[in-house]
Structures are given as structure tokens and as C-alpha cells.
């Protein structure tokens, strides 16, 4: 029996923040095609528990949101869990192990998961071994990390005979994004406040180094060393968004860069700028190689929608992948799953 | 033992036209990294037979070019054959079966092979079954078909929640390409001569409909009907290339289009223009969807180098793929193999 053809793929949504709600709503819509079924929803927020999923995401669903993951997984026996709870591996390890124990494959937005081998080798090994033992697949993905600054960069090299270096520039107009993202990049704060936040840690885009490692890994290049840098983008003019106003001289957002070295030269260079009032949002991959490649997504890839898409589009891919902890470089060419909804 | 890690991947080059020579030369260069070895070379041209491969492609190789495929395959026992002999399936079936019989996986530039199921169902089935029986993988790829108008189009949809249509426009300045390609697109002939060639058949870009089918297949869309059209691009000015001159009013090249229908609407539309004097070469993918995607390779992908790259870059991928006749939609995200040579 083929899952998705002879019977629908059973999906549990684990985590119902903005991305999780978007994923749940999209899965409910795509379920109309008969190849997917949203069978359970988990969130620890008492404001959401015991409501129907339908009432939360404004789509037809009688699924009751439960704070008890164990209950939901045991009762619903999902094929795949779409997991959107936290950016960091240590915080999600137990959640992922629990899903694996119930025989579910996992697509997760955890930003450290797309390439976890270097930062969290022990957690990674535990997840990988347990997933192989239970015959399921774990994947971390999203638009960034998972696509814009890694998969797209690798794809650009696919028609090159030689590659000397890869540069990826992503420019995001944070003013068009949801409010939490505008706050996350520090829009409107002073430079001093920016530096304070920076010292506390956990500020900036999570997953940039993961993208760097994915590109190096995909090209078969060991990393000899890497640098990472976070700077404020200072607003030169007054910028208004639906949520806030940035005065000239205040922080508009972040410039977050990372570079990996190879034979003493910069092999992969990533430059992410997310700020309100960005003039020309775009995603650009520059391959110095033969032939040289200059690949651009004009206007950029709109992050909020794209992350939800990347997660849901990966569902059939993890079901067909070999068991264990996989990366997007192991999976087939990404594409839209059930494009008509 | 892992092929490519514990011992080099053994490769035979089958066919030594311009693309085959380019592939052989590239493999010889990449072999320096120790993961690849070019162990045999086949071509039926008496001018090439019994010469060393090194003398033909100007690279160090003592491999003797042989017209006898059976001999070469039996003696060298390759892991992979890079096959570049003909565009058409009926002409290559016996060659491919022979490679399979010797236990070799195949990466081929045969333009009908990237999606052969519709045009040649019986040949396809024979190849697929025999490859599965012998545990080897067959793949048809190249820059076009195989990348520019199919893989790139699918990748562009990977961050979309919905897709209504996909349009791919490829503009190639044939004046920068090798002479046979300039002749192939009819540069310099009259419109009457163009129509004559067209009536004889086999004129235009081979593989456009294969790309169309790959995109539809990748999106899970059955083709309800498709149209294909070939028109001359008329030169408005005098254009000189290193090989020929096109007078105003003469044919500069081809405009070859194909469209697939879905629910009565155009779902996938491909537009390929290859002509001398093309002003703005580029590859452009336009996804009407959520979010909309406008992906451009500025300056276009230079075809001659890129086809050679696509073939050689697929070598490790076919070795790791499951047996049978595969398409580029089954394989991992394309990327450069052994980027430093």
C-alpha cells in the first residue's frame, strides 16, 4: 500500500505559532485533494488547548488542539509530524525523540536542524540512530535555512564544471513581514540597544551558519574555518511600517554575514540583510566558476509564506527518503506538493 | 567498500563528439582528485579509433579509443558510462542495454531520455526492467533538457504553497556557441529553407517536450494536451559570428515553444529562443503562485560547458540512486561534483 496514493498521509501539526498555524491551514487546504489528512494538533499554550484547530486557523477542522504530545501521537499514529516549536536543538530533542518513538517521520522548522552535525554532534547522533532504528526520517528545512541561502546556491552550481566560490546575498524588507520579525531584527531600537541585545546572545538570524555548512557539505568541501558577523543596518530615513516607525539614525534591522574558508580563501560567503525599508529585496547567488552563474530571485522570496511551503512540500520527500537524520542535500529537487488548492 | 571513497569511480566515455570530448576532458581533470578514473573510451569514428584519448582531448590519458563497445565494457568493467552518441531513444537502446548488461550505470545526453515514458513507452520499459534486474541506474540529463527548462522550474516552485502556472523563457545567443549549433538553428538560411527543413522533421531543439513533461510530472499534473510550435526568428540587422554572417531578413535562429494544458488552462509554458545576435541572453522562470517567484539566471546558462557539467555532476548521483530508469526529479538537488580541478 502506498501512503498518499492508497490512503492519505496522516499528519500531526506540532506547534501552533505563526508558522505552525500557517502549515496547519495549508495542510487542511491541501487535504481536499485526498492525499493528506491532518489528524492531530499539539500546542502547550493554554490559550489554544482544547479549542478546535479550525477555530484557530479559520479553516474547516474539528481536530482538538492538545497540550499532550504523547496522547496525540499515540492516538493518531501519524506518518509525518510537521514540527514548529523552537529554533534550537537542545530544546526540541525530547520532542523529536517522542515523535520517532511513535514511528513518525518529521519535517521541522528548527533552524539548527538543517545541518546539526557540527553544532550538536551528540544530539544529532542520538536522533539519527533512533530514527534509523524506527525506520523514519528527520529533516530540518524552511526558506532560510533550507532553501534561499543553501539549496538555491547548490542548484546554481549544478551546471558548473568548476566552482571557485559561492556568494549568496539575501535582502529582505522586514517592513513587509509580520510584527515579531520586525522586532526580532531590532527595527526602531538604538545602536546601543542593538549592541546590548547582541551581547546577550541569541540575536540575529538563527541558521546562517547551518546554511554555510550545508553549502560546503554539498560541494564536498571540509570547512577549515569560518567567520560570522552581525551588524546593525542604520536607517538613513524615516520608515513607517504597519507596526512601528523607525527614525533616521535608529536601527532598521540586521546585516548578518558568514564566510567559510577553503585553502585560505573565502569559498562560501553568505550575506543576509533583513531591515525595514530595504529598497530592492532579492535573493542572489553568484557562482565564480565555469560557466559563471548569476542567479537572482527578483523581488526576493517572501519568507513567511515560503517557510510554510517548504515544510509542507517536504512531506512526501521525507516519506520517500531513507531512514535517519537527512539534510536537504540528500532529498530530491524541491518542488510544490499538491500545487492546486 | 564505498565507490568514490575507498576506490575511484570507474568511468567509460561512450561517444566522442564535442560534448563527449568535453566530458572526457573534464573527467580526466577531475580524476586528479582520486575519486574518478577514466578507464575506457568508445567511438565508432575511424578517424578517432586507436588513437589515445589524450591526443584527442589534449589532456593526459593513455586510454586507447576503441570502436568496439563490447570489448571496452568487458575489459574495463565501468561503474558508470557517460553516454553521448545520439538524441533519439531508438538509436541508443541497444547501446544502453549493452552497458546495463555489463553492470554499468549510465548518465546520457540523449535528449529524449530525461522523460522517455510518453514518447517511447516500450523502449523505456525494457531499459527500466533490465536496469532494475542488473541493479544499475539510467539517467538522461544535460543543461536542456535536464536543468534550465525543467529542474530550475521545479526548484522555483519549492517554496510555493500554491502554483497556478509555470513559464520558462530561455534566450540563447547562438552566436557565442559552437558552429554546429549555429547551423542547427538555421542561422543565415532563408525563411523558405527554414520551412523546408521544418517539413523534413528533426529540426528545432530536441527535448523541449521532454522538459515540459518533466515539469508536469514533478508537479504531479497529468498532461491533458500539449502544443508545440517552431518558428524562425528573423534577423533585423546584419549579424556576424566567427563562423557566418546573417543578413537582415534572413533566419537568425529558432523560437521553439511548448505548452501543457491542465483543466483547460496553460499550466506549463516553455519558450526557447536560440539565435545569433540575441540581445539579452537569460534563463527566466516565472511561477504564478503563492508567493509568486521570478527566478532569473542573468546572462543565461552557457550551454556547451553546462551540458558537460550536468553529465559529470550526475555521476555520483546515479551511483547512489535506486536501480532503474530515473529522471532528474528523482535525484537529489544538483550540485557541482569535485568543484576544484
XYZ file of C-alpha atoms in Angstrom:
682
model
C 0.000 0.000 0.000
C 1.408 3.360 -0.968
C 0.917 6.165 1.550
C -0.519 9.202 -0.188
C -1.946 7.115 -3.024
C -3.887 4.226 -1.489
C -4.570 6.131 1.715
C -3.917 9.729 2.805
C -0.687 10.731 4.551
C -1.552 11.203 8.234
C -0.045 14.444 9.544
C 0.193 15.891 13.051
C 0.975 19.594 13.475
C 3.303 20.041 16.470
C 3.493 23.717 17.492
C 0.949 26.376 16.569
C 2.844 29.659 16.483
C 2.528 31.745 13.295
C 4.473 29.249 11.139
C 2.708 26.226 12.641
C -0.695 27.842 12.101
C 0.255 28.585 8.516
C 1.352 24.991 7.980
C -1.836 23.616 9.559
C -4.036 25.856 7.428
C -2.162 24.854 4.281
C -2.346 21.147 5.119
C -6.096 21.456 5.712
C -6.498 23.113 2.324
C -4.307 20.582 0.516
C -6.139 17.753 2.291
C -9.072 18.420 -0.045
C -7.109 16.604 -2.760
C -7.406 13.422 -0.683
C -3.695 12.659 -0.329
C -3.178 14.343 3.056
C -5.061 14.292 6.321
C -4.433 16.485 9.366
C -5.125 14.070 12.221
C -3.805 15.926 15.268
C -2.510 19.227 16.613
C -0.232 19.892 19.584
C 0.481 23.146 21.398
C 1.320 23.802 25.037
C -0.279 27.270 25.054
C -3.281 27.108 27.453
C -4.997 29.744 25.276
C -5.057 27.258 22.401
C -5.576 23.946 24.187
C -8.954 22.270 23.816
C -10.071 24.588 21.039
C -10.659 23.169 17.593
C -7.835 23.666 15.129
C -10.443 25.029 12.738
C -11.302 27.903 15.059
C -7.623 28.840 15.430
C -6.655 28.848 11.755
C -10.008 29.700 10.215
C -10.355 26.528 8.149
C -12.663 23.528 8.478
C -11.228 21.168 11.109
C -12.710 19.509 14.182
C -9.295 18.388 15.435
C -8.948 19.406 19.106
C -5.663 21.122 19.929
C -3.985 19.260 22.764
C -1.053 20.208 25.003
C -0.279 16.497 25.497
C 2.011 15.352 22.680
C 2.161 11.780 23.972
C -1.610 11.451 23.850
C -1.925 12.905 20.373
C 0.885 10.803 18.879
C -0.382 7.589 20.476
C -3.959 8.163 19.385
C -3.376 9.429 15.864
C -0.331 7.379 14.771
C 0.839 9.953 12.204
C 3.079 9.184 9.235
C 4.623 12.640 9.491
C 4.859 15.314 12.151
C 5.246 18.913 10.990
C 7.229 20.340 13.877
C 7.454 24.091 14.552
C 8.234 24.747 18.207
C 11.748 26.173 18.688
C 14.894 27.236 16.830
C 17.318 25.250 18.967
C 18.198 21.557 19.021
C 18.542 21.078 22.797
C 15.013 22.409 23.231
C 13.490 20.053 20.673
C 15.446 16.828 21.198
C 12.889 15.212 23.504
C 10.010 16.290 21.263
C 11.666 14.744 18.218
C 12.603 11.525 20.043
C 8.987 11.221 21.142
C 7.753 11.531 17.553
C 10.289 8.943 16.397
C 9.191 6.556 19.150
C 5.693 6.721 17.722
C 7.008 5.821 14.273
C 6.525 9.254 12.719
C 8.845 10.942 10.254
C 9.469 14.624 10.947
C 9.683 17.839 8.960
C 10.855 20.552 11.341
C 11.445 24.304 11.153
C 14.034 24.128 13.962
C 16.726 26.368 12.459
C 19.632 24.359 13.843
C 18.321 21.096 12.388
C 19.074 21.539 8.644
C 22.755 20.883 9.387
C 23.099 19.873 13.061
C 26.198 17.651 12.813
C 28.770 20.293 13.742
C 26.978 22.286 16.440
C 25.242 19.399 18.207
C 27.039 16.158 17.323
C 25.712 14.124 20.245
C 22.067 15.118 19.922
C 22.364 14.560 16.171
C 23.750 11.072 16.637
C 21.027 10.126 19.092
C 18.313 11.347 16.710
C 19.911 9.731 13.674
C 20.403 6.322 15.298
C 16.938 6.242 16.807
C 15.320 7.319 13.522
C 17.189 4.560 11.670
C 16.148 2.029 14.330
C 12.494 3.027 13.907
C 12.713 3.384 10.123
C 11.704 7.045 9.992
C 13.270 10.194 8.548
C 14.000 13.572 10.191
C 14.524 16.732 8.157
C 15.070 20.352 9.128
C 14.028 22.826 6.453
C 12.327 26.134 5.714
C 13.056 29.068 3.450
C 16.175 30.090 5.354
C 17.851 27.846 6.342
C 16.656 25.167 3.924
C 16.344 26.954 0.601
C 17.288 30.576 -0.142
C 20.886 30.552 1.091
C 21.801 26.880 0.660
C 19.676 24.756 -1.703
C 19.455 27.563 -4.263
C 23.229 28.075 -4.011
C 23.903 24.384 -4.630
C 21.417 24.196 -7.512
C 23.231 27.136 -9.129
C 26.443 25.064 -9.214
C 24.728 22.070 -10.838
C 25.729 23.135 -14.341
C 29.276 24.222 -13.449
C 32.356 22.207 -14.324
C 34.368 24.097 -11.718
C 33.472 26.251 -8.730
C 35.893 28.612 -7.053
C 33.472 30.345 -4.720
C 29.780 30.822 -3.998
C 28.286 34.062 -2.694
C 24.679 34.390 -1.562
C 23.078 37.753 -0.855
C 19.596 37.842 0.616
C 17.860 41.208 1.046
C 14.581 41.141 2.939
C 12.300 44.122 3.511
C 11.339 43.381 7.090
C 8.689 46.113 6.801
C 6.560 43.732 4.729
C 6.844 40.905 7.250
C 4.952 40.037 10.420
C 5.488 42.120 13.538
C 7.556 39.566 15.509
C 10.109 39.556 12.687
C 10.331 43.355 12.703
C 11.003 43.222 16.430
C 13.403 40.308 16.001
C 15.691 42.326 13.702
C 15.615 45.281 16.108
C 13.728 47.716 13.895
C 13.430 51.046 15.713
C 15.883 50.420 18.570
C 19.083 52.405 19.111
C 22.522 51.141 18.180
C 23.335 50.843 21.902
C 20.286 48.671 22.445
C 21.358 46.598 19.423
C 24.797 46.003 20.968
C 23.219 45.080 24.302
C 20.976 42.514 22.689
C 23.923 41.225 20.720
C 25.961 40.691 23.879
C 23.138 38.758 25.483
C 23.284 36.330 22.526
C 20.509 34.627 20.608
C 20.088 37.765 18.479
C 20.376 37.766 14.703
C 19.233 35.201 12.168
C 19.359 31.659 13.514
C 20.583 29.171 10.926
C 23.023 31.227 8.856
C 25.968 29.034 9.815
C 23.808 25.987 9.155
C 23.283 27.239 5.579
C 27.023 27.850 5.269
C 27.760 24.308 6.369
C 25.096 22.885 4.032
C 26.687 24.574 1.020
C 30.184 23.428 1.970
C 28.888 19.913 2.654
C 27.006 19.793 -0.641
C 30.148 20.754 -2.550
C 32.237 18.214 -0.648
C 34.346 20.939 0.950
C 35.508 20.499 4.549
C 35.293 23.784 6.475
C 38.745 24.947 7.538
C 37.426 27.891 9.451
C 34.560 30.320 9.356
C 33.713 33.809 10.447
C 30.335 35.180 11.468
C 29.432 38.815 11.953
C 26.313 40.697 12.998
C 25.959 44.429 12.425
C 23.028 46.836 12.611
C 21.695 48.411 9.418
C 21.149 52.074 10.314
C 18.116 53.782 8.828
C 19.008 56.814 6.709
C 15.422 57.997 6.578
C 12.166 57.753 8.492
C 10.444 54.443 7.720
C 6.904 53.555 8.743
C 5.554 50.002 8.800
C 2.064 48.909 9.854
C 3.547 48.148 13.284
C 6.268 50.694 14.028
C 8.225 53.764 12.909
C 11.992 53.894 12.530
C 13.609 57.339 12.838
C 16.763 58.227 10.896
C 19.844 57.065 12.808
C 17.957 54.244 14.520
C 18.367 50.558 13.721
C 16.427 49.425 10.641
C 17.459 45.799 11.014
C 20.370 43.401 10.709
C 23.259 42.624 8.414
C 24.313 39.105 9.275
C 27.205 37.544 7.381
C 29.158 34.303 7.471
C 32.100 33.097 5.442
C 33.740 29.696 5.165
C 37.374 29.288 4.243
C 38.909 26.702 1.950
C 42.636 26.599 1.169
C 42.936 30.001 2.797
C 40.363 31.651 0.522
C 36.722 32.515 1.054
C 34.869 29.579 -0.501
C 31.306 30.364 0.555
C 30.094 33.776 1.622
C 26.572 34.460 2.908
C 25.209 37.978 3.419
C 21.734 38.377 4.879
C 20.191 41.797 5.330
C 16.766 41.999 6.914
C 15.614 45.521 7.620
C 12.609 47.757 7.274
C 12.703 49.946 4.185
C 15.024 47.674 2.185
C 14.954 49.105 -1.336
C 15.483 46.120 -3.577
C 14.602 42.866 -1.884
C 16.165 39.972 -3.761
C 17.905 36.648 -3.396
C 21.109 36.446 -5.391
C 23.546 33.576 -5.876
C 26.858 34.346 -7.549
C 28.967 31.365 -8.550
C 32.531 32.093 -9.557
C 33.122 29.110 -11.747
C 32.835 27.682 -15.255
C 30.447 28.817 -16.503
C 29.919 31.658 -14.023
C 26.338 31.759 -12.731
C 24.402 34.781 -11.560
C 21.048 33.546 -10.291
C 18.523 36.002 -8.907
C 15.064 35.722 -7.448
C 13.795 39.180 -8.332
C 11.889 40.824 -5.503
C 13.169 38.125 -3.163
C 11.397 35.130 -1.721
C 8.681 36.194 0.693
C 9.722 34.412 3.867
C 6.576 33.796 5.887
C 4.694 32.036 3.091
C 7.814 30.330 1.790
C 8.732 28.684 5.090
C 5.265 27.202 5.426
C 5.543 25.996 1.812
C 8.994 24.479 2.294
C 7.758 22.480 5.286
C 4.618 21.135 3.625
C 6.373 20.495 0.289
C 8.892 18.309 2.128
C 6.222 15.931 3.474
C 6.255 13.459 0.548
C 10.040 13.730 0.337
C 10.698 12.633 3.926
C 8.262 9.752 3.474
C 10.293 8.508 0.499
C 13.742 9.193 1.960
C 15.940 6.572 3.564
C 15.660 6.480 7.373
C 17.757 8.688 9.646
C 18.506 12.358 10.033
C 18.680 13.753 6.491
C 19.551 17.140 5.060
C 18.001 18.970 2.129
C 21.076 17.978 0.103
C 20.011 14.323 0.368
C 16.479 14.921 -0.883
C 15.188 15.214 -4.457
C 14.873 18.538 -6.243
C 12.372 20.568 -4.174
C 9.014 21.341 -5.765
C 5.469 22.269 -4.830
C 3.439 19.370 -3.415
C -0.243 19.348 -4.454
C 0.060 22.736 -6.192
C -3.652 23.309 -6.708
C -5.620 24.079 -3.575
C 33.563 -0.607 0.211
C 32.296 2.746 -0.951
C 32.867 3.575 -4.599
C 34.415 7.018 -4.929
C 35.784 6.911 -1.376
C 37.620 3.590 -0.952
C 38.328 3.280 -4.657
C 37.812 5.601 -7.641
C 34.596 5.530 -9.670
C 35.443 3.758 -12.939
C 34.039 5.692 -15.901
C 33.817 4.863 -19.607
C 33.152 7.673 -22.083
C 30.818 6.391 -24.834
C 30.723 8.806 -27.785
C 33.386 11.416 -28.530
C 31.612 14.221 -30.382
C 32.044 17.742 -28.980
C 30.035 17.027 -25.800
C 31.675 13.632 -25.270
C 35.126 15.125 -25.707
C 34.261 17.856 -23.231
C 33.045 15.255 -20.736
C 36.156 13.111 -21.199
C 38.451 16.082 -20.721
C 36.591 17.152 -17.586
C 36.630 13.637 -16.130
C 40.376 13.407 -16.756
C 40.875 16.691 -14.925
C 38.617 15.755 -12.030
C 40.329 12.346 -11.821
C 43.294 14.136 -10.259
C 41.318 14.308 -7.010
C 41.474 10.498 -6.873
C 37.730 9.795 -6.769
C 37.232 9.248 -10.503
C 39.072 7.246 -13.132
C 38.501 7.306 -16.879
C 39.079 3.666 -17.823
C 37.783 3.464 -21.385
C 36.601 5.443 -24.409
C 34.307 4.342 -27.243
C 33.686 5.976 -30.618
C 32.848 4.452 -33.987
C 34.553 7.200 -35.983
C 37.530 5.582 -37.809
C 39.343 8.916 -37.547
C 39.357 8.554 -33.771
C 39.733 4.799 -33.305
C 43.061 3.516 -31.974
C 44.273 6.976 -31.032
C 44.849 7.796 -27.382
C 42.080 9.727 -25.703
C 44.766 12.138 -24.502
C 45.695 13.096 -28.051
C 42.059 13.771 -28.948
C 41.123 15.941 -25.959
C 44.541 17.399 -25.140
C 44.783 16.015 -21.620
C 46.969 13.287 -20.124
C 45.412 9.883 -20.932
C 46.820 6.712 -22.474
C 43.337 5.205 -22.874
C 43.003 3.917 -26.463
C 39.776 4.962 -28.176
C 38.002 1.862 -29.445
C 35.081 1.438 -31.841
C 34.162 -1.838 -30.105
C 31.869 -1.075 -27.189
C 31.586 -4.734 -26.200
C 35.344 -5.058 -25.856
C 35.744 -1.881 -23.849
C 32.881 -2.631 -21.456
C 34.017 -6.227 -20.886
C 37.609 -5.253 -20.273
C 37.110 -2.166 -18.142
C 34.018 -3.097 -16.081
C 32.969 0.522 -15.503
C 30.742 1.679 -12.655
C 29.313 4.415 -14.867
C 29.139 5.073 -18.593
C 28.888 8.698 -19.720
C 26.932 8.272 -22.931
C 26.832 10.954 -25.645
C 26.033 9.420 -29.016
C 22.566 10.421 -30.268
C 19.482 12.470 -29.400
C 16.976 9.706 -30.031
C 15.957 6.694 -27.964
C 15.557 4.136 -30.775
C 19.131 4.849 -31.859
C 20.591 4.341 -28.392
C 18.515 1.478 -26.990
C 20.986 -1.268 -27.908
C 23.932 0.788 -26.674
C 22.256 1.348 -23.312
C 21.187 -2.289 -22.960
C 24.767 -3.311 -23.629
C 26.063 -1.031 -20.866
C 23.451 -2.396 -18.461
C 24.424 -5.962 -19.342
C 27.947 -5.129 -18.221
C 26.627 -3.818 -14.897
C 27.249 -0.139 -15.601
C 25.032 2.740 -14.577
C 24.528 5.369 -17.271
C 24.437 9.156 -17.484
C 23.341 10.034 -21.013
C 22.903 13.225 -23.024
C 20.276 11.556 -25.246
C 17.685 14.341 -25.344
C 14.683 12.006 -25.374
C 15.896 10.145 -22.268
C 15.198 12.693 -19.471
C 11.489 11.857 -19.763
C 11.070 8.926 -22.170
C 7.900 7.365 -20.732
C 5.429 9.091 -23.040
C 7.248 9.087 -26.377
C 8.872 5.649 -26.136
C 6.959 3.584 -23.566
C 8.171 0.195 -24.776
C 11.857 1.066 -25.039
C 11.583 2.761 -21.657
C 10.075 -0.290 -20.048
C 12.742 -2.584 -21.475
C 15.515 -0.321 -20.206
C 13.896 0.174 -16.802
C 13.258 -3.517 -16.178
C 16.694 -4.582 -17.321
C 18.391 -1.867 -15.231
C 16.437 -2.982 -12.157
C 17.356 -6.607 -12.856
C 21.040 -5.708 -13.027
C 20.888 -3.216 -10.158
C 22.022 -0.188 -12.154
C 20.597 3.273 -12.791
C 19.973 5.116 -16.082
C 19.579 8.886 -16.250
C 19.145 11.294 -19.133
C 20.296 14.820 -18.372
C 22.141 17.889 -19.652
C 21.539 21.614 -19.498
C 18.437 21.472 -21.679
C 16.663 19.130 -21.212
C 17.787 18.294 -17.689
C 18.212 21.654 -15.987
C 17.405 25.076 -17.477
C 13.788 24.469 -18.515
C 12.751 21.741 -16.057
C 14.825 21.304 -12.872
C 15.172 25.055 -12.409
C 11.416 25.465 -12.957
C 10.614 22.840 -10.318
C 13.125 24.255 -7.832
C 11.441 27.645 -8.220
C 8.149 26.121 -7.001
C 9.787 24.544 -3.929
C 8.861 27.481 -1.698
C 5.348 27.970 -3.103
C 2.213 26.956 -1.250
C 0.237 27.061 -4.491
C 1.162 27.063 -8.161
C -1.199 28.103 -10.913
C 1.279 28.091 -13.791
C 4.954 27.938 -14.618
C 6.563 29.787 -17.527
C 10.155 29.270 -18.609
C 11.874 31.568 -21.095
C 15.338 30.656 -22.308
C 17.189 33.106 -24.581
C 20.428 31.847 -26.063
C 22.813 33.884 -28.204
C 23.722 31.174 -30.693
C 26.455 33.477 -31.996
C 28.535 32.654 -28.915
C 28.131 28.905 -29.347
C 29.928 26.307 -31.408
C 29.454 26.252 -35.171
C 27.272 23.104 -35.363
C 24.751 24.791 -33.072
C 24.653 27.896 -35.272
C 23.941 25.667 -38.237
C 21.454 23.616 -36.244
C 19.267 26.655 -35.551
C 19.409 27.680 -39.212
C 21.407 30.884 -38.781
C 21.783 32.553 -42.179
C 19.279 30.487 -44.184
C 16.147 31.908 -45.809
C 12.676 31.526 -44.369
C 11.827 29.185 -47.253
C 14.797 26.987 -46.419
C 13.681 27.070 -42.777
C 10.210 25.803 -43.738
C 11.727 23.087 -45.920
C 13.901 21.837 -43.079
C 10.922 22.003 -40.761
C 8.837 19.819 -43.093
C 11.574 17.221 -43.243
C 11.385 16.953 -39.427
C 14.100 16.562 -36.813
C 14.638 20.335 -36.895
C 14.424 22.510 -33.793
C 15.507 21.836 -30.248
C 15.221 18.172 -29.281
C 13.937 17.672 -25.760
C 11.602 20.619 -25.276
C 8.569 18.385 -24.838
C 10.628 16.194 -22.504
C 11.231 19.263 -20.303
C 7.519 20.068 -20.457
C 6.652 16.570 -19.306
C 9.282 16.663 -16.541
C 7.785 19.838 -15.076
C 4.230 18.471 -15.239
C 5.394 15.156 -13.758
C 7.319 16.910 -10.983
C 4.229 18.904 -10.011
C 2.037 15.807 -10.122
C -0.002 17.191 -13.010
C -1.209 14.799 -15.719
C -0.897 16.354 -19.180
C -4.312 16.822 -20.761
C -2.905 18.058 -24.012
C 0.032 19.982 -25.297
C 1.006 22.178 -28.201
C 4.401 22.595 -29.782
C 5.436 25.262 -32.249
C 8.598 26.090 -34.167
C 9.098 29.464 -35.833
C 12.088 31.230 -37.327
C 13.498 34.310 -35.619
C 14.168 36.774 -38.431
C 17.273 38.919 -38.160
C 16.510 42.651 -38.184
C 20.126 43.572 -38.694
C 23.345 42.167 -40.100
C 24.964 39.852 -37.558
C 28.465 38.404 -37.847
C 29.690 35.430 -35.848
C 33.140 33.798 -36.030
C 31.586 31.262 -38.429
C 28.947 33.029 -40.524
C 27.109 36.232 -41.368
C 23.345 36.679 -41.195
C 21.851 39.361 -43.453
C 18.753 41.313 -42.397
C 15.603 39.369 -43.348
C 17.383 36.017 -43.089
C 16.855 33.468 -40.334
C 18.794 34.249 -37.142
C 17.638 31.109 -35.360
C 14.646 29.418 -33.784
C 11.758 30.201 -31.489
C 10.578 26.858 -30.172
C 7.652 26.776 -27.763
C 5.596 24.147 -25.982
C 2.626 24.420 -23.682
C 0.871 21.859 -21.499
C -2.773 22.190 -20.550
C -4.354 21.468 -17.185
C -8.072 21.974 -16.540
C -8.267 23.801 -19.843
C -5.614 26.376 -18.909
C -1.952 26.648 -19.802
C -0.199 25.085 -16.812
C 3.368 24.997 -18.093
C 4.708 27.130 -20.918
C 8.227 26.829 -22.327
C 9.702 29.355 -24.747
C 13.169 28.711 -26.128
C 14.830 31.209 -28.458
C 18.244 30.327 -29.812
C 19.506 32.755 -32.398
C 22.584 34.690 -33.366
C 22.599 38.257 -32.095
C 20.221 37.646 -29.182
C 20.361 40.819 -27.128
C 19.776 39.700 -23.588
C 20.534 36.034 -23.090
C 18.894 34.801 -19.916
C 17.026 31.930 -18.319
C 13.842 33.025 -16.616
C 11.313 31.049 -14.585
C 8.047 32.761 -13.701
C 5.846 30.972 -11.197
C 2.329 32.277 -10.837
C 1.654 31.125 -7.320
C 1.937 31.978 -3.640
C 4.388 33.533 -3.240
C 4.975 34.407 -6.902
C 8.536 33.620 -7.972
C 10.565 35.355 -10.656
C 13.856 33.481 -10.930
C 16.457 34.606 -13.453
C 19.870 33.417 -14.448
C 21.264 36.706 -15.710
C 23.224 36.350 -18.931
C 21.813 32.857 -19.312
C 23.455 29.498 -18.756
C 26.178 28.880 -21.310
C 25.055 25.640 -22.892
C 28.154 23.848 -24.150
C 30.006 23.950 -20.822
C 26.846 23.424 -18.808
C 25.831 20.212 -20.589
C 29.230 18.678 -19.954
C 28.963 19.785 -16.311
C 25.451 18.397 -15.873
C 26.584 14.988 -17.146
C 29.688 14.737 -14.979
C 27.950 16.203 -11.905
C 25.325 13.449 -12.174
C 27.897 10.637 -11.880
C 27.805 10.300 -8.057
C 24.047 10.782 -8.082
C 23.307 7.835 -10.387
C 25.635 5.657 -8.336
C 23.598 6.434 -5.212
C 20.159 6.268 -6.851
C 17.847 3.290 -6.678
C 18.081 0.999 -9.735
C 16.036 1.575 -12.861
C 15.408 4.373 -15.317
C 15.315 7.556 -13.233
C 14.597 11.179 -14.019
C 16.250 14.307 -12.663
C 13.158 14.776 -10.472
C 14.098 11.599 -8.580
C 17.663 12.683 -7.849
C 18.995 14.941 -5.089
C 19.446 18.673 -5.542
C 22.000 19.037 -8.364
C 25.396 20.474 -7.473
C 28.962 20.565 -8.744
C 30.876 17.312 -8.197
C 34.566 17.761 -7.285
C 34.393 21.535 -7.836
C 38.128 22.172 -7.690
C 40.126 20.923 -10.665
